[in-house]
mmCIF file of C-alpha atoms and ligand atoms in Angstrom:
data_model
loop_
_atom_site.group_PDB
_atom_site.id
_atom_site.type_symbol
_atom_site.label_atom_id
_atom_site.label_comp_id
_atom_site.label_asym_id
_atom_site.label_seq_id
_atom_site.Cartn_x
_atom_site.Cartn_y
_atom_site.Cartn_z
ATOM 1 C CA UNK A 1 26.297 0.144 -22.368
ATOM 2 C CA UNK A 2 27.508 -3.058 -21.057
ATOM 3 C CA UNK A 3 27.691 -5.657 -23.916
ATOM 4 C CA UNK A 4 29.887 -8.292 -22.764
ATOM 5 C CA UNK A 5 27.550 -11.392 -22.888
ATOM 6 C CA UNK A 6 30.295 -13.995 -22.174
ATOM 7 C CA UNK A 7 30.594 -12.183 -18.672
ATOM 8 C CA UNK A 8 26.985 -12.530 -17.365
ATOM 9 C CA UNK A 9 26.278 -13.292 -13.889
ATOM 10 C CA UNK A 10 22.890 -14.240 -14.280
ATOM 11 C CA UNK A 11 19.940 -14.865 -16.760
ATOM 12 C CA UNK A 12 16.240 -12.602 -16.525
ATOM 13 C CA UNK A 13 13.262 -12.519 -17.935
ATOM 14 C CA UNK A 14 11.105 -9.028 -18.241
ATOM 15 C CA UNK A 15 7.862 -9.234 -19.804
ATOM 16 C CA UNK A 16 6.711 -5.752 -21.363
ATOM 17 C CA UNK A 17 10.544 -5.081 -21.582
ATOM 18 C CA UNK A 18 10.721 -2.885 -24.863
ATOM 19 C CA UNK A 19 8.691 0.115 -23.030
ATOM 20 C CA UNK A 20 7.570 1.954 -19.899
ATOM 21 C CA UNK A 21 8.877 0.166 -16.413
ATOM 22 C CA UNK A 22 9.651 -2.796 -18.656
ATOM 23 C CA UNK A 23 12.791 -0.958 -20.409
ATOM 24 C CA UNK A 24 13.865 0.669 -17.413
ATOM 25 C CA UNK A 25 13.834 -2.508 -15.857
ATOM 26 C CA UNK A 26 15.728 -4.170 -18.313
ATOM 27 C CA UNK A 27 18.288 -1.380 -19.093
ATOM 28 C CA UNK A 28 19.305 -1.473 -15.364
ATOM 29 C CA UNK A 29 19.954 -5.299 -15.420
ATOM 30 C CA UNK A 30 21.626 -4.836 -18.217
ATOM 31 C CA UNK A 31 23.939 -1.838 -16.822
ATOM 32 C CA UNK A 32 24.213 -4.684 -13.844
ATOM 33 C CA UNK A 33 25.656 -7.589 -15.956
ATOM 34 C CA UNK A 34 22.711 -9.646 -16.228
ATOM 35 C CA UNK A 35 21.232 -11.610 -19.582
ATOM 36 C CA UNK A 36 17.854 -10.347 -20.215
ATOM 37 C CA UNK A 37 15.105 -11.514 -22.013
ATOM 38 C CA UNK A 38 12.870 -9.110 -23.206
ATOM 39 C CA UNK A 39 8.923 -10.412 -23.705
ATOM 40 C CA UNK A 40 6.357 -8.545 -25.775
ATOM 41 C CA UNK A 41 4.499 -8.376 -28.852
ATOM 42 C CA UNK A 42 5.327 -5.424 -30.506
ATOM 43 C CA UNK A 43 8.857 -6.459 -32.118
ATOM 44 C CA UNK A 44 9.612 -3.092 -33.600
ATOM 45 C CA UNK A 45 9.763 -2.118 -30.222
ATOM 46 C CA UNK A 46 11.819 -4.952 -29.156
ATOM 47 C CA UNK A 47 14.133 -4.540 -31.678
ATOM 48 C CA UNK A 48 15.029 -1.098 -30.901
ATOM 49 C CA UNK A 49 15.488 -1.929 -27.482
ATOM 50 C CA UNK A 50 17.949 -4.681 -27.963
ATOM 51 C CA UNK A 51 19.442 -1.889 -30.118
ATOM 52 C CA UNK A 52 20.086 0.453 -27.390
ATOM 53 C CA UNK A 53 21.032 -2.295 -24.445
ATOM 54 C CA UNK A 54 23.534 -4.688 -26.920
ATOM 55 C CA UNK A 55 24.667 -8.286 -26.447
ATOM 56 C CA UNK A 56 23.506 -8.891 -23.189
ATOM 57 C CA UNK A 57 19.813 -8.469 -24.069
ATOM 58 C CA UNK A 58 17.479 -10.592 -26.270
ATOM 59 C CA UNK A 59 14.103 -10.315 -27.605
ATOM 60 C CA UNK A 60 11.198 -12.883 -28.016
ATOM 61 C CA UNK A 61 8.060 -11.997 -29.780
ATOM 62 C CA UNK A 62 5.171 -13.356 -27.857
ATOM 63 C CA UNK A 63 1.691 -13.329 -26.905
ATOM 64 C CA UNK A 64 1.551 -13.673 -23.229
ATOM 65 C CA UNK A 65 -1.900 -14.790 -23.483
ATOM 66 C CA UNK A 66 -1.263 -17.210 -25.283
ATOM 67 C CA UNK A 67 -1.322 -19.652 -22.633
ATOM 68 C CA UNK A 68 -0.655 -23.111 -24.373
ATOM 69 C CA UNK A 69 2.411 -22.013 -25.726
ATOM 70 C CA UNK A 70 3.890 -21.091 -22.427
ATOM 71 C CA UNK A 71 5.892 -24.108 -21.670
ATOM 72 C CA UNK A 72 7.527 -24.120 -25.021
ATOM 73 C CA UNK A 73 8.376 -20.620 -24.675
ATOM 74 C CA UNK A 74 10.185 -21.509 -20.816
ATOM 75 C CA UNK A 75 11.516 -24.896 -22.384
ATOM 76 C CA UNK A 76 13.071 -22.732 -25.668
ATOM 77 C CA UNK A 77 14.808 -19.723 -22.957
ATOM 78 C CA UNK A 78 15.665 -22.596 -20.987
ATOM 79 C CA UNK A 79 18.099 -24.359 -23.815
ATOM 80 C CA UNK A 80 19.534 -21.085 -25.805
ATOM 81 C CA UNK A 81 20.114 -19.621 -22.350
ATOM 82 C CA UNK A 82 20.989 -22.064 -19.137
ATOM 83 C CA UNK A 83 18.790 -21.633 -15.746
ATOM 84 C CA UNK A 84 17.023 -18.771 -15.311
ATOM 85 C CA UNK A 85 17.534 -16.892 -12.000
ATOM 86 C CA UNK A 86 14.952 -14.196 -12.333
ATOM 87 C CA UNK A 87 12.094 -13.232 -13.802
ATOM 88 C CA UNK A 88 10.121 -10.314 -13.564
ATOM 89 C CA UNK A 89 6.344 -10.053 -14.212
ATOM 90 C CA UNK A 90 5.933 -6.465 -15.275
ATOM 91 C CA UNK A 91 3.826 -6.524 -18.509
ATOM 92 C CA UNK A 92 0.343 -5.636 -17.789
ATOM 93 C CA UNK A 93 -2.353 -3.794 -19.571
ATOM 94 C CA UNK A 94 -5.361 -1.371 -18.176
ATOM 95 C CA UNK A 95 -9.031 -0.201 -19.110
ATOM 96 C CA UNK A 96 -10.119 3.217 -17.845
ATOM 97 C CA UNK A 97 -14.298 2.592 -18.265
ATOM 98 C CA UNK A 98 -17.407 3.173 -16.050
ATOM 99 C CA UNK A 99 -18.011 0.560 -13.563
ATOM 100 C CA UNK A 100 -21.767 -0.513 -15.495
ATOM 101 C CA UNK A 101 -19.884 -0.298 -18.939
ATOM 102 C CA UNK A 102 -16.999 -2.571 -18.234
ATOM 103 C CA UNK A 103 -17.902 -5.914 -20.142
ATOM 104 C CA UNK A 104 -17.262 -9.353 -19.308
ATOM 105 C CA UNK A 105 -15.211 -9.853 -22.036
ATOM 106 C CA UNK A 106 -13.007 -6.785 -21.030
ATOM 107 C CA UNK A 107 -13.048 -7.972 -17.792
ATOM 108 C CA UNK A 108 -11.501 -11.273 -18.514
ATOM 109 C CA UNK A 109 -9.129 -9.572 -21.001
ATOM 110 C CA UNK A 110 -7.389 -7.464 -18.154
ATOM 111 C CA UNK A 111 -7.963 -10.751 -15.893
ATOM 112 C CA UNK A 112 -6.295 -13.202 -18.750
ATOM 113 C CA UNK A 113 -3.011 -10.692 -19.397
ATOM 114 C CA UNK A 114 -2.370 -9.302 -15.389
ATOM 115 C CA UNK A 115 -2.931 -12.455 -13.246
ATOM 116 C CA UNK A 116 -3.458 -15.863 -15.512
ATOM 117 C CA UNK A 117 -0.431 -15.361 -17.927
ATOM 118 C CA UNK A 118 1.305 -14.249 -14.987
ATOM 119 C CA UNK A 119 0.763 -17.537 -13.097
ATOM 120 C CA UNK A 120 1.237 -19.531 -16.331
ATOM 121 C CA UNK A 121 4.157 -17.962 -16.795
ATOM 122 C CA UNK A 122 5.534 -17.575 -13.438
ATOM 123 C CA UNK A 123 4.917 -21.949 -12.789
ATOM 124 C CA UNK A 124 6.930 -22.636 -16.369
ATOM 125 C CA UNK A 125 9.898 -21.064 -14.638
ATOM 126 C CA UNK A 126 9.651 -22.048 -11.025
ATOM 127 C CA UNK A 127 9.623 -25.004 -12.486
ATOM 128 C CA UNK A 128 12.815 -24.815 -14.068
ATOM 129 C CA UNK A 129 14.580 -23.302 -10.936
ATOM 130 C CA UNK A 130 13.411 -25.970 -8.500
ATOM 131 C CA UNK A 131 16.313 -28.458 -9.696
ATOM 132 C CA UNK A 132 19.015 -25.265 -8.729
ATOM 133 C CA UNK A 133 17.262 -24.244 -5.530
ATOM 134 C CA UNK A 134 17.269 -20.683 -6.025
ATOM 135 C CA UNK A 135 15.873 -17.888 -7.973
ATOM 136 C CA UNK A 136 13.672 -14.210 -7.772
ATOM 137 C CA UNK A 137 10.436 -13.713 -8.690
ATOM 138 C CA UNK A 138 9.264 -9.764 -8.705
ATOM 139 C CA UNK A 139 6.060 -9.219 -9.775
ATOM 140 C CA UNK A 140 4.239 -5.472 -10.510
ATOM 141 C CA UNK A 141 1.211 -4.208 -8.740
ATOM 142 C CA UNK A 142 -0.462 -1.021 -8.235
ATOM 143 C CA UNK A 143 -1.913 1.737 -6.147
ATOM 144 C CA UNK A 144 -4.834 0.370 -7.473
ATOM 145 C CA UNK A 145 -4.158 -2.502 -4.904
ATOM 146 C CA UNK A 146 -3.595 -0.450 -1.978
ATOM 147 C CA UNK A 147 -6.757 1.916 -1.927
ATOM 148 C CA UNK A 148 -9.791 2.039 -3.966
ATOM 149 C CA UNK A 149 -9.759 4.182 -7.555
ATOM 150 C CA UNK A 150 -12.607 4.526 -9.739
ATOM 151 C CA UNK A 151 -13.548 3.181 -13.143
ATOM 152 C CA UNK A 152 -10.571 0.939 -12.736
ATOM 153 C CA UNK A 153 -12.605 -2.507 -11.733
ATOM 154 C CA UNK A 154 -10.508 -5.156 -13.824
ATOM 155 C CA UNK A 155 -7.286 -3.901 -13.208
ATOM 156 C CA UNK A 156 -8.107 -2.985 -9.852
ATOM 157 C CA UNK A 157 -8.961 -6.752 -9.016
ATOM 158 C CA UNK A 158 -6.106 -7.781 -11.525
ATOM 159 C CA UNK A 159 -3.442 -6.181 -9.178
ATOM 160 C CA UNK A 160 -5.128 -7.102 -5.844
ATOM 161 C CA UNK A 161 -5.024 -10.961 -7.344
ATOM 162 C CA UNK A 162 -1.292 -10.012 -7.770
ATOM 163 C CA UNK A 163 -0.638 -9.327 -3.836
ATOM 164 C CA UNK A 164 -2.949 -11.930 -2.838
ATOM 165 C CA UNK A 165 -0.315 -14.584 -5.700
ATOM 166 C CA UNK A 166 2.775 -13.043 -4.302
ATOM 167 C CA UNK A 167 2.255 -14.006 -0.481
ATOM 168 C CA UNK A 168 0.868 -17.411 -1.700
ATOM 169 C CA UNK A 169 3.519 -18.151 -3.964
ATOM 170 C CA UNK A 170 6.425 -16.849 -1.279
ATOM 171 C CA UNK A 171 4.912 -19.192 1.166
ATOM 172 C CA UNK A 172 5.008 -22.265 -0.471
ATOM 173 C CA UNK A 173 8.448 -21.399 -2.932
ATOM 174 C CA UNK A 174 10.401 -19.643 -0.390
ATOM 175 C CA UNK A 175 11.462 -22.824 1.485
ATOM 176 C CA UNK A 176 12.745 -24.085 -2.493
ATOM 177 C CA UNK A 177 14.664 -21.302 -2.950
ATOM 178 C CA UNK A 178 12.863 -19.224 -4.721
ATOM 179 C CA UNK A 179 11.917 -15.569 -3.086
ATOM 180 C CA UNK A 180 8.510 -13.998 -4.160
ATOM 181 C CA UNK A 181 8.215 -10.205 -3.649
ATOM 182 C CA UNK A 182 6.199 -7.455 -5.297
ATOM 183 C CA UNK A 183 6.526 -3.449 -6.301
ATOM 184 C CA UNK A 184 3.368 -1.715 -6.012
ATOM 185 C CA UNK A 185 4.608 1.344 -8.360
ATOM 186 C CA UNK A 186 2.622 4.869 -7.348
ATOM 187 C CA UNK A 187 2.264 7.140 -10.344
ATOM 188 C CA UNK A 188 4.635 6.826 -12.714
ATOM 189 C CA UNK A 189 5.569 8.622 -15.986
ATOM 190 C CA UNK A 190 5.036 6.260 -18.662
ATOM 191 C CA UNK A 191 2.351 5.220 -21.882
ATOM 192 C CA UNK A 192 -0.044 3.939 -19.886
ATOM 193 C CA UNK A 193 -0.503 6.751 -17.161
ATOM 194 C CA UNK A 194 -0.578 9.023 -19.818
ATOM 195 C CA UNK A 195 -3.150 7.310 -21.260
ATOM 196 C CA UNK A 196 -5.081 7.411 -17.468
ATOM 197 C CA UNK A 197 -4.205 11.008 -16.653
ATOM 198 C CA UNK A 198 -3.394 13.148 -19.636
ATOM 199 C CA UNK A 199 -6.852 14.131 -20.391
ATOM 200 C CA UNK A 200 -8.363 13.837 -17.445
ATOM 201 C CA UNK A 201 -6.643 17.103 -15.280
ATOM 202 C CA UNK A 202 -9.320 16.308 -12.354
ATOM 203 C CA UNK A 203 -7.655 12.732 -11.667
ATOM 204 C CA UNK A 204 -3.957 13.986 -12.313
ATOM 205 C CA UNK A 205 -4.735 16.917 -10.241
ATOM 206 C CA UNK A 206 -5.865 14.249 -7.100
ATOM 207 C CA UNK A 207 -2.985 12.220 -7.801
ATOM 208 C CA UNK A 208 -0.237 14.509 -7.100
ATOM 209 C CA UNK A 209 -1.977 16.436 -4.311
ATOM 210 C CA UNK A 210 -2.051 12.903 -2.208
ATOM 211 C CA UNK A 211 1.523 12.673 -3.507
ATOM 212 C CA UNK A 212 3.415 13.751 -0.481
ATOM 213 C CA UNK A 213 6.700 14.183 -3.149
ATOM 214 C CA UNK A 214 4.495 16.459 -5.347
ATOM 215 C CA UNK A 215 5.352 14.861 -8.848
ATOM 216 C CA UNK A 216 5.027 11.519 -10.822
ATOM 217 C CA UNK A 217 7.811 8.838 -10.559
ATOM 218 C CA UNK A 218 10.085 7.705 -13.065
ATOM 219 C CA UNK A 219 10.946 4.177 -14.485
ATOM 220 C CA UNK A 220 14.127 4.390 -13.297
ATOM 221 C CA UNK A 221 12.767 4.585 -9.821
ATOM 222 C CA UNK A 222 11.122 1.267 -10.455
ATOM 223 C CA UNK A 223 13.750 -0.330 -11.744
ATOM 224 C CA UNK A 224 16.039 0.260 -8.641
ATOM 225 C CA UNK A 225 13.511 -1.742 -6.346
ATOM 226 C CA UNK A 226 13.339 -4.399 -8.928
ATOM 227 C CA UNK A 227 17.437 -4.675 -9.494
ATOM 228 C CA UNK A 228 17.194 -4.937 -5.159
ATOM 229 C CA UNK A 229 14.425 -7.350 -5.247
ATOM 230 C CA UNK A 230 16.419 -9.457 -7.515
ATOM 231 C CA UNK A 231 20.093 -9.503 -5.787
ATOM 232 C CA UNK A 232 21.959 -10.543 -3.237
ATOM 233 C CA UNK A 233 21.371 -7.807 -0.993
ATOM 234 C CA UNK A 234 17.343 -8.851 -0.655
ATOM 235 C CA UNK A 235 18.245 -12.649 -0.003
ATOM 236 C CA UNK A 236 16.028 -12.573 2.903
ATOM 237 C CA UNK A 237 13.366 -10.903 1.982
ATOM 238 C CA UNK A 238 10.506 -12.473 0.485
ATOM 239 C CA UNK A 239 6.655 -12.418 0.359
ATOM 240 C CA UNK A 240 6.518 -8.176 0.349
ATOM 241 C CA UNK A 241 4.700 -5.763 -1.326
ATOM 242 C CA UNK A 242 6.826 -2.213 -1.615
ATOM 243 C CA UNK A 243 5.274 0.731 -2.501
ATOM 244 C CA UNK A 244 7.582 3.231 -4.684
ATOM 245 C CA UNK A 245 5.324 5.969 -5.198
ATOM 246 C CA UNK A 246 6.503 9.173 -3.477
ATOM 247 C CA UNK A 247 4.829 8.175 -0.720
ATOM 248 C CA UNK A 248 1.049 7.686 -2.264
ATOM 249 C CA UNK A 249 -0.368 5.447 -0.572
ATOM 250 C CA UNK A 250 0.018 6.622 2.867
ATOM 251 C CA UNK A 251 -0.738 10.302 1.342
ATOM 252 C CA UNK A 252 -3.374 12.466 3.159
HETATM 253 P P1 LIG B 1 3.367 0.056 -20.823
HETATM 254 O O1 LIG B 1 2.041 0.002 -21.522
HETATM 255 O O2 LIG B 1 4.372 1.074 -21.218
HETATM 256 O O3 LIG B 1 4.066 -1.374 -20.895
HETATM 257 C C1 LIG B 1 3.356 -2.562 -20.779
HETATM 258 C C2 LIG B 1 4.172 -3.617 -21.481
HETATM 259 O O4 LIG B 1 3.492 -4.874 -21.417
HETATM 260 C C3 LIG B 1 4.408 -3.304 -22.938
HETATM 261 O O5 LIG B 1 5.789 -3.490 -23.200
HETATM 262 C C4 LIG B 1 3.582 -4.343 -23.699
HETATM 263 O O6 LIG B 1 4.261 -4.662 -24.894
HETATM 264 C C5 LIG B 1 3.574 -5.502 -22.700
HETATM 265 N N1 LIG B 1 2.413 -6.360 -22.849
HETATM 266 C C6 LIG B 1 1.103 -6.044 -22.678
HETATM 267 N N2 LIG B 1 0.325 -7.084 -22.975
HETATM 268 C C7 LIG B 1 1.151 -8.101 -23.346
HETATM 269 C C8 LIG B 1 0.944 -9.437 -23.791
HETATM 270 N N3 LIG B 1 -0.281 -9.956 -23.932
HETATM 271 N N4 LIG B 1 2.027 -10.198 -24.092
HETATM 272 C C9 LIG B 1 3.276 -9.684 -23.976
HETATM 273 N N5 LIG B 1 3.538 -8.433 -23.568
HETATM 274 C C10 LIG B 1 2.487 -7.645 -23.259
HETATM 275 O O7 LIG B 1 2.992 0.176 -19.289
HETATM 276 P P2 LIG B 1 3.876 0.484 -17.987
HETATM 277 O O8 LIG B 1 5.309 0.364 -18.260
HETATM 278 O O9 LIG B 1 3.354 1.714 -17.398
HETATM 279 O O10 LIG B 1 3.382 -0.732 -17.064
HETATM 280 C C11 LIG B 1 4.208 -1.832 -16.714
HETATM 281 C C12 LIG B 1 3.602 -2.529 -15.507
HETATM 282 O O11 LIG B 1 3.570 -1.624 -14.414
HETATM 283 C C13 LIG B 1 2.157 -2.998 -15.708
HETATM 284 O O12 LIG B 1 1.974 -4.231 -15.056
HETATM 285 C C14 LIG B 1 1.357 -1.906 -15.036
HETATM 286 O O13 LIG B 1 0.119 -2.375 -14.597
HETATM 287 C C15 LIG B 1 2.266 -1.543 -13.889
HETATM 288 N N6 LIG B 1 2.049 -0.221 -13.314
HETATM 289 C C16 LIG B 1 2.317 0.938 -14.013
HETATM 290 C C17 LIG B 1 2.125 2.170 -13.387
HETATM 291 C C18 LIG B 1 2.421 3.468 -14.067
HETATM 292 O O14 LIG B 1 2.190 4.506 -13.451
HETATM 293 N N7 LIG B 1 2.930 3.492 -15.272
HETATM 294 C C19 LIG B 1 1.620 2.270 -12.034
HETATM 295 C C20 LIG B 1 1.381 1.009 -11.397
HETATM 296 C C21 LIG B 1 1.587 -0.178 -12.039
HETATM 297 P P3 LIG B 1 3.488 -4.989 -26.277
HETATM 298 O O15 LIG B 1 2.355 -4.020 -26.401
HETATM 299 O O16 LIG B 1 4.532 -4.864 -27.328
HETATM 300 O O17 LIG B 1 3.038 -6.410 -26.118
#
């Protein structure tokens, strides 16, 4: 893989970059010549991806919800690195419970990782693209935004909050610079919807047959609409929400 740091074009952020969309994500930047900036908080997991991508990636251990710290984080990227030209808002968690079980404390779990770190996050670096006038912002939804699922609530309202953030933010950035846009990823084969579907045949089974493409996605499928989101070739596009999901949401 491409190692050559010296030759970057441009610097990225991916939160949840060590697994799932995350590493797919940041393996195809990589492969595309960008620096990128892995976030998580597992750093085994970091460290082996830096492992397989070389010199052109780099790994931070952090919290995301760890909201105060935020600015140092940006301010820290911001001198090892140069500007940052993209960043991509990808690591999210979910709860599969029972509507009448789901606590508030779980609910403002899902609510503190998928929307408020995300904003936190997301107004440390527009802040530091401003002064250049450009930049990308892609952030991650869901199908769980485009159609109602059950025993989902959290990160059902989690990912609508993300749609509802992406138009806002494209609105008032968009004139700076800075393009907003969004990937609503269908089903795709990774941790966390094995954790949703594995054992649960009656949901999996529902999923593909409103699949009009018959199977899950990959990573790599993400990661194409998030390497186009992020380029030249999307410079006027801004404010969207794509679905990539074999055609899911508009499934029968
Ligand atoms: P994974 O669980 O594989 O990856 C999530 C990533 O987020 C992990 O790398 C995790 O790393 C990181 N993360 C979670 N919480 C935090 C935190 N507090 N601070 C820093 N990093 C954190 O899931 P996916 O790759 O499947 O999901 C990626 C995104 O795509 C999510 O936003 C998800 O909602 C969305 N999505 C996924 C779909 C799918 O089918 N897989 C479908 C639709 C949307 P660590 O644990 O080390 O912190």
């Amino acid at each position: 893989m491409n190692s050559d740091s010296n030759t970057a074009t441009k610097t990225a952020i991916v939160t949840g970059g060590a697994s799932g969309l995350g590493y797919a994500i940041a393996q195809k930047f990589v492969e595309e010549n960008i620096r990128t900036i892995i976030i998580a908080r597992n750093e085994q997991k970091l460290q082996e991806a830096k492992g397989k991508f070389g010199n052109l990636c780099s790994y931070i251990v952090f919290d995301l919800t760890n909201l105060p710290q935020i600015p140092e984080l940006v301010t820290g990227i911001v001198e090892e690195y140069g500007k940052i030209d993209i960043l991509v808002n990808n690591a999210g968690i979910n709860l599969k419970k029972p509507f009448t079980e789901v606590t508030d404390e779980d609910f403002q779990k899902i609510m503190l990782t998928n929307v408020t770190a995300v904003f936190a996050l997301s107004r440390e670096v527009v802040k530091t693209m401003l002064p250049h006038g450009n930049g990308a912002i892609v952030n991650i939804s869901s199908m769980a935004a485009q159609y109602g699922i059950p025993k989902v609530i959290a990160y059902s309202a989690s990912k609508t909050a993300i749609e509802g953030m992406t138009r806002a933010m494209a609105v008032e950035l968009s004139p700076l610079g800075i393009r907003v846009n969004c990937i609503a990823p269908g089903f795709i084969a990774t941790d966390m919807s094995a954790k949703a579907l594995d054992n649960d045949p009656e949901r999996k089974n529902k999923v593909l047959s409103r699949t009009p493409m018959g199977k899950l996605g990959t990573p790599a499928d993400i990661a194409e609409a998030v390497y186009y989101y992020a380029s030249e070739g999307a410079k006027y596009v801004t404010g969207t929400v794509l679905p990539v999901d074999g055609g899911n949401s508009i499934g029968f």
